[in-house]
CSV table of C-alpha atoms in Angstrom, one decimal:
chain,number,residue,atom,x,y,z
A,1,MET,CA,-30.0,-4.6,-4.8
A,2,GLU,CA,-32.2,-7.1,-3.2
A,3,PHE,CA,-31.4,-10.0,-0.7
A,4,GLY,CA,-33.7,-12.0,0.7
A,5,ASP,CA,-32.7,-15.5,1.9
A,6,GLY,CA,-28.8,-14.2,2.3
A,7,SER,CA,-27.3,-15.5,-0.7
A,8,ALA,CA,-27.5,-12.7,-2.7
A,9,PHE,CA,-25.9,-10.6,0.0
A,10,GLY,CA,-22.5,-12.8,0.9
A,11,GLU,CA,-22.2,-12.4,-3.8
A,12,ALA,CA,-22.3,-9.1,-3.5
A,13,LEU,CA,-19.9,-9.0,-0.6
A,14,VAL,CA,-17.4,-11.8,-2.7
A,15,ARG,CA,-17.6,-9.4,-5.5
A,16,LEU,CA,-17.0,-6.2,-3.2
A,17,LEU,CA,-13.2,-8.2,-1.8
A,18,PRO,CA,-11.1,-6.4,-4.2
A,19,ASN,CA,-12.8,-2.7,-3.0
A,20,LEU,CA,-12.4,-3.5,0.7
A,21,ARG,CA,-8.7,-4.6,0.2
A,22,ARG,CA,-7.8,-1.0,-1.5
A,23,PHE,CA,-9.4,1.1,0.9
A,24,GLY,CA,-8.4,-0.6,3.7
A,25,LEU,CA,-4.6,-0.8,1.9
A,26,ALA,CA,-5.6,3.5,1.7
A,27,LEU,CA,-6.4,3.4,4.8
A,28,SER,CA,-3.5,1.4,6.7
A,29,ARG,CA,-0.7,2.0,3.8
A,30,ARG,CA,0.1,-2.1,5.2
A,31,HIS,CA,-0.8,-4.9,3.0
A,32,ASP,CA,-1.0,-7.3,6.0
A,33,ILE,CA,-3.2,-4.7,8.2
A,34,ALA,CA,-5.3,-4.4,5.4
A,35,ASP,CA,-6.0,-8.3,5.2
A,36,ASP,CA,-7.1,-7.9,8.9
A,37,LEU,CA,-9.7,-5.0,8.2
A,38,VAL,CA,-11.0,-6.8,5.1
A,39,GLN,CA,-12.3,-9.7,7.3
A,40,ILE,CA,-13.2,-7.4,10.4
A,41,THR,CA,-15.4,-5.9,8.1
A,42,VAL,CA,-17.3,-8.7,6.2
A,43,GLU,CA,-17.1,-10.0,9.7
A,44,ARG,CA,-19.4,-7.3,11.3
A,45,ALA,CA,-21.2,-7.5,8.1
A,46,ILE,CA,-22.5,-10.8,8.2
A,47,ALA,CA,-22.6,-10.5,11.6
A,48,GLY,CA,-25.3,-7.3,11.3
A,49,ALA,CA,-27.2,-8.5,7.9
A,50,ALA,CA,-30.2,-6.9,10.0
A,51,GLY,CA,-29.1,-3.9,10.1
A,52,TYR,CA,-28.7,-3.6,6.3
A,53,ASP,CA,-31.2,-1.7,4.4
A,54,PRO,CA,-31.2,-3.3,1.3
A,55,SER,CA,-32.6,-0.4,-0.6
A,56,GLN,CA,-29.1,1.7,-0.8
A,57,LYS,CA,-26.0,0.3,-1.8
A,58,LEU,CA,-23.8,-1.6,-0.2
A,59,GLU,CA,-20.4,0.2,-0.7
A,60,PRO,CA,-21.2,2.4,1.3
A,61,TRP,CA,-22.2,0.0,4.3
A,62,LEU,CA,-19.3,-1.8,4.1
A,63,PHE,CA,-16.6,1.8,3.8
A,64,ARG,CA,-18.6,2.4,6.3
A,65,ILE,CA,-18.1,-0.6,8.5
A,66,MET,CA,-14.1,-1.2,8.1
A,67,ARG,CA,-13.0,2.3,8.8
A,68,ASN,CA,-14.9,2.5,11.7
A,69,ALA,CA,-12.7,-0.9,12.6
A,70,PHE,CA,-9.3,0.5,11.0
A,71,ILE,CA,-10.3,3.5,13.9
A,72,ASP,CA,-11.2,0.7,16.4
A,73,LEU,CA,-7.1,-1.1,15.7
A,74,THR,CA,-5.6,2.2,15.7
A,75,ARG,CA,-6.3,3.7,19.0
A,76,ARG,CA,-5.9,-0.1,20.5
A,77,ARG,CA,-2.6,0.5,19.0
A,78,LYS,CA,-1.9,3.3,20.7
A,79,THR,CA,-1.9,0.9,23.8
A,80,ALA,CA,0.5,-1.9,22.4
A,81,GLY,CA,4.5,-2.3,21.8
A,82,THR,CA,6.6,-1.7,18.7
A,83,GLU,CA,4.9,-4.2,16.1
A,84,VAL,CA,8.1,-5.9,12.8
A,85,ASP,CA,6.5,-6.8,10.1
A,86,VAL,CA,9.2,-10.2,9.7
A,87,PHE,CA,7.5,-10.9,5.9
A,88,GLU,CA,8.5,-8.7,2.5
A,89,MET,CA,5.8,-10.3,-0.3
A,90,PRO,CA,8.9,-9.8,-3.1
A,91,GLU,CA,7.8,-8.9,-6.5
A,92,ALA,CA,7.6,-10.3,-9.5
A,93,LEU,CA,9.2,-8.1,-12.8
A,94,PRO,CA,7.0,-8.5,-16.5
A,95,THR,CA,8.8,-10.4,-18.7
A,96,ASP,CA,8.7,-6.4,-21.2
A,97,PRO,CA,9.1,-4.6,-18.0
A,98,SER,CA,10.2,-1.8,-19.7
A,99,LYS,CA,6.2,0.4,-19.5
A,100,ALA,CA,4.8,-1.0,-16.0
A,101,ILE,CA,8.4,-0.2,-14.9
A,102,GLU,CA,7.4,3.2,-15.5
A,103,ALA,CA,3.9,3.1,-14.5
A,104,ARG,CA,5.1,1.2,-11.4
A,105,LEU,CA,7.5,4.0,-11.2
A,106,MET,CA,4.8,6.4,-10.9
A,107,LEU,CA,2.3,4.6,-9.1
A,108,ARG,CA,4.9,4.4,-6.1
A,109,SER,CA,5.6,8.6,-6.9
A,110,VAL,CA,1.6,9.0,-7.1
A,111,GLU,CA,1.7,6.6,-3.2
A,112,ALA,CA,4.2,8.2,-2.0
A,113,ALA,CA,2.9,11.3,-2.3
A,114,MET,CA,-0.3,10.1,-1.2
A,115,ALA,CA,1.0,9.4,1.9
A,116,GLU,CA,1.9,12.9,2.8
A,117,LEU,CA,-1.4,14.0,3.1
A,118,PRO,CA,-3.3,14.2,6.3
A,119,GLU,CA,-5.4,11.2,6.5
A,120,GLU,CA,-8.9,12.9,5.9
A,121,GLN,CA,-7.8,13.7,2.5
A,122,ARG,CA,-6.1,10.6,1.8
A,123,GLU,CA,-9.9,9.0,2.8
A,124,ILE,CA,-11.9,11.2,0.2
A,125,LEU,CA,-9.1,10.9,-2.8
A,126,HIS,CA,-9.3,7.0,-2.1
A,127,LEU,CA,-12.8,6.7,-1.9
A,128,VAL,CA,-13.7,9.4,-4.8
A,129,CYS,CA,-11.2,8.4,-6.3
A,130,VAL,CA,-10.0,5.3,-6.1
A,131,GLU,CA,-13.7,3.5,-4.9
A,132,GLU,CA,-15.6,5.9,-7.3
A,133,LEU,CA,-18.4,6.8,-4.6
A,134,SER,CA,-20.1,9.7,-5.0
A,135,TYR,CA,-19.9,12.9,-2.9
A,136,ALA,CA,-23.4,12.1,-1.0
A,137,GLU,CA,-21.6,8.4,-0.7
A,138,ALA,CA,-18.1,9.5,0.8
A,139,ALA,CA,-19.7,11.7,2.9
A,140,GLU,CA,-22.1,9.0,4.3
A,141,VAL,CA,-18.9,7.2,5.0
A,142,LEU,CA,-17.1,9.5,6.0
A,143,ASP,CA,-19.9,10.8,8.4
A,144,ILE,CA,-19.7,14.5,7.4
A,145,PRO,CA,-21.4,17.1,5.1
A,146,LYS,CA,-21.3,16.9,1.9
A,147,GLY,CA,-20.0,19.9,0.7
A,148,THR,CA,-17.2,18.7,3.3
A,149,VAL,CA,-16.5,16.0,1.1
A,150,MET,CA,-16.1,18.5,-1.9
A,151,SER,CA,-13.2,21.0,-0.3
A,152,ARG,CA,-11.8,17.9,1.4
A,153,LEU,CA,-11.5,16.7,-1.9
A,154,ALA,CA,-9.7,20.3,-3.6
A,155,ARG,CA,-7.7,20.6,-0.8
A,156,ALA,CA,-7.0,16.9,-1.7
A,157,ARG,CA,-6.1,17.3,-5.2
A,158,ARG,CA,-4.6,20.6,-5.5
A,159,ALA,CA,-2.1,18.9,-2.5
A,160,LEU,CA,-0.8,15.8,-4.4
A,161,SER,CA,-0.8,17.4,-7.9
A,162,GLU,CA,1.6,20.1,-6.6
A,163,LYS,CA,3.5,17.5,-4.7
A,164,LEU,CA,3.9,15.0,-8.0
A,165,GLY,CA,4.9,18.4,-9.7
A,166,ILE,CA,2.0,19.1,-12.1
A,167,GLU,CA,0.4,22.3,-12.7
Protein backbone atom coordinates (compact mmCIF):
# COMPACT_ATOMS: atom_id res chain seq x y z
CA MET A 1 0.00 0.00 0.00
CA GLU A 2 1.70 3.20 -1.15
CA PHE A 3 0.98 6.48 0.66
CA GLY A 4 2.54 9.10 -1.59
CA ASP A 5 0.68 12.36 -0.90
CA GLY A 6 -0.76 11.51 2.51
CA SER A 7 -4.39 11.47 1.41
CA ALA A 8 -4.29 7.70 0.86
CA PHE A 9 -2.81 7.31 4.34
CA GLY A 10 -5.67 9.37 5.78
CA GLU A 11 -8.26 7.37 3.86
CA ALA A 12 -6.77 4.09 5.05
CA LEU A 13 -6.70 5.42 8.62
CA VAL A 14 -10.38 6.43 8.45
CA ARG A 15 -11.32 3.05 6.97
CA LEU A 16 -9.68 1.30 9.94
CA LEU A 17 -11.38 3.38 12.67
CA PRO A 18 -14.04 0.69 13.41
CA ASN A 19 -11.29 -1.93 13.79
CA LEU A 20 -9.36 0.37 16.12
CA ARG A 21 -12.47 1.00 18.23
CA ARG A 22 -13.15 -2.75 18.53
CA PHE A 23 -9.58 -3.38 19.65
CA GLY A 24 -9.82 -0.45 22.07
CA LEU A 25 -12.95 -2.02 23.56
CA ALA A 26 -11.23 -5.38 23.80
CA LEU A 27 -8.32 -3.84 25.66
CA SER A 28 -10.19 -1.49 27.98
CA ARG A 29 -13.71 -2.95 28.17
CA ARG A 30 -15.04 0.63 28.41
CA HIS A 31 -16.48 2.70 25.57
CA ASP A 32 -15.06 6.01 26.80
CA ILE A 33 -11.54 4.66 27.17
CA ALA A 34 -11.80 2.89 23.79
CA ASP A 35 -12.68 6.23 22.19
CA ASP A 36 -9.71 7.86 23.93
CA LEU A 37 -7.44 5.07 22.68
CA VAL A 38 -8.65 5.55 19.11
CA GLN A 39 -7.96 9.28 19.33
CA ILE A 40 -4.49 8.75 20.80
CA THR A 41 -3.72 6.11 18.15
CA VAL A 42 -4.78 8.36 15.28
CA GLU A 43 -2.80 11.29 16.69
CA ARG A 44 0.33 9.16 17.12
CA ALA A 45 -0.10 7.55 13.68
CA ILE A 46 -0.37 10.94 11.97
CA ALA A 47 2.58 12.31 13.93
CA GLY A 48 4.66 9.22 13.16
CA ALA A 49 3.52 8.65 9.58
CA ALA A 50 7.04 9.27 8.32
CA GLY A 51 8.22 6.25 10.31
CA TYR A 52 5.62 3.92 8.82
CA ASP A 53 6.87 1.44 6.20
CA PRO A 54 4.21 1.43 3.44
CA SER A 55 5.30 -2.01 2.29
CA GLN A 56 3.82 -3.42 5.53
CA LYS A 57 0.14 -3.73 6.45
CA LEU A 58 -1.21 -0.69 8.27
CA GLU A 59 -3.41 -2.60 10.76
CA PRO A 60 -0.66 -4.25 12.84
CA TRP A 61 1.22 -0.95 13.04
CA LEU A 62 -1.91 0.84 14.31
CA PHE A 63 -2.80 -1.97 16.73
CA ARG A 64 0.70 -1.81 18.19
CA ILE A 65 0.39 1.96 18.64
CA MET A 66 -2.94 1.42 20.40
CA ARG A 67 -1.61 -1.33 22.64
CA ASN A 68 1.28 0.92 23.69
CA ALA A 69 -1.18 3.76 24.33
CA PHE A 70 -3.28 1.41 26.47
CA ILE A 71 -0.21 0.43 28.48
CA ASP A 72 0.58 4.13 28.98
CA LEU A 73 -3.01 4.85 30.11
CA THR A 74 -2.99 1.88 32.47
CA ARG A 75 0.23 3.03 34.10
CA ARG A 76 -1.16 6.56 34.51
CA ARG A 77 -4.44 5.29 36.00
CA LYS A 78 -2.58 3.35 38.69
CA THR A 79 -1.48 6.66 40.18
CA ALA A 80 -4.78 8.47 39.55
CA GLY A 81 -7.70 8.53 41.97
CA THR A 82 -11.02 6.75 41.55
CA GLU A 83 -12.89 7.59 38.36
CA VAL A 84 -16.66 7.43 38.03
CA ASP A 85 -18.51 7.07 34.72
CA VAL A 86 -21.43 9.53 34.97
CA PHE A 87 -22.99 8.76 31.59
CA GLU A 88 -24.34 5.48 30.29
CA MET A 89 -25.79 5.05 26.82
CA PRO A 90 -29.07 3.11 26.74
CA GLU A 91 -29.28 0.44 24.08
CA ALA A 92 -32.10 0.82 21.56
CA LEU A 93 -34.32 -2.21 21.15
CA PRO A 94 -35.08 -3.41 17.62
CA THR A 95 -38.67 -3.65 16.38
CA ASP A 96 -38.63 -7.49 16.47
CA PRO A 97 -36.56 -8.07 19.56
CA SER A 98 -36.59 -11.89 19.85
CA LYS A 99 -33.60 -12.74 17.62
CA ALA A 100 -31.73 -9.58 18.53
CA ILE A 101 -32.24 -10.22 22.24
CA GLU A 102 -30.99 -13.79 21.89
CA ALA A 103 -27.96 -12.62 19.94
CA ARG A 104 -27.32 -9.86 22.46
CA LEU A 105 -27.53 -12.35 25.34
CA MET A 106 -25.06 -14.67 23.62
CA LEU A 107 -22.75 -11.76 22.88
CA ARG A 108 -22.93 -10.67 26.54
CA SER A 109 -22.16 -14.24 27.62
CA VAL A 110 -19.10 -14.30 25.36
CA GLU A 111 -18.03 -10.82 26.49
CA ALA A 112 -18.41 -11.83 30.15
CA ALA A 113 -16.46 -15.04 29.58
CA MET A 114 -13.73 -13.14 27.72
CA ALA A 115 -13.56 -10.56 30.53
CA GLU A 116 -12.65 -13.38 32.92
CA LEU A 117 -9.74 -14.49 30.76
CA PRO A 118 -6.23 -13.25 31.51
CA GLU A 119 -5.36 -10.09 29.57
CA GLU A 120 -2.85 -11.87 27.32
CA GLN A 121 -5.52 -14.40 26.24
CA ARG A 122 -8.14 -11.67 25.73
CA GLU A 123 -5.75 -9.67 23.53
CA ILE A 124 -4.81 -12.62 21.36
CA LEU A 125 -8.43 -13.74 20.90
CA HIS A 126 -9.44 -10.26 19.81
CA LEU A 127 -6.55 -9.75 17.40
CA VAL A 128 -6.88 -13.16 15.70
CA CYS A 129 -10.60 -13.91 15.94
CA VAL A 130 -12.16 -10.44 15.71
CA GLU A 131 -9.60 -8.38 13.81
CA GLU A 132 -8.58 -11.40 11.72
CA LEU A 133 -4.85 -10.76 11.97
CA SER A 134 -2.54 -13.57 10.99
CA TYR A 135 -0.48 -15.23 13.71
CA ALA A 136 2.60 -13.39 12.42
CA GLU A 137 0.81 -10.02 12.50
CA ALA A 138 -0.52 -10.66 16.02
CA ALA A 139 2.97 -11.66 17.11
CA GLU A 140 4.28 -8.37 15.73
CA VAL A 141 1.59 -6.32 17.50
CA LEU A 142 2.24 -8.03 20.83
CA ASP A 143 6.00 -8.30 20.33
CA ILE A 144 6.04 -12.04 21.06
CA PRO A 145 7.10 -15.11 19.04
CA LYS A 146 4.59 -16.64 16.62
CA GLY A 147 4.64 -19.91 18.59
CA THR A 148 3.60 -18.03 21.72
CA VAL A 149 0.66 -16.58 19.79
CA MET A 150 -0.42 -20.06 18.79
CA SER A 151 -0.18 -21.51 22.30
CA ARG A 152 -1.92 -18.52 23.94
CA LEU A 153 -4.68 -18.68 21.35
CA ALA A 154 -5.20 -22.41 21.95
CA ARG A 155 -5.37 -21.85 25.72
CA ALA A 156 -7.70 -18.87 25.27
CA ARG A 157 -10.08 -20.79 22.99
CA ARG A 158 -10.13 -23.75 25.37
CA ALA A 159 -10.77 -21.52 28.41
CA LEU A 160 -13.50 -19.58 26.59
CA SER A 161 -15.29 -22.73 25.46
CA GLU A 162 -15.15 -24.11 29.00
CA LYS A 163 -16.60 -20.89 30.43
CA LEU A 164 -19.42 -20.99 27.85
CA GLY A 165 -20.10 -24.70 28.35
CA ILE A 166 -19.13 -25.56 24.78
CA GLU A 167 -17.41 -28.92 24.32
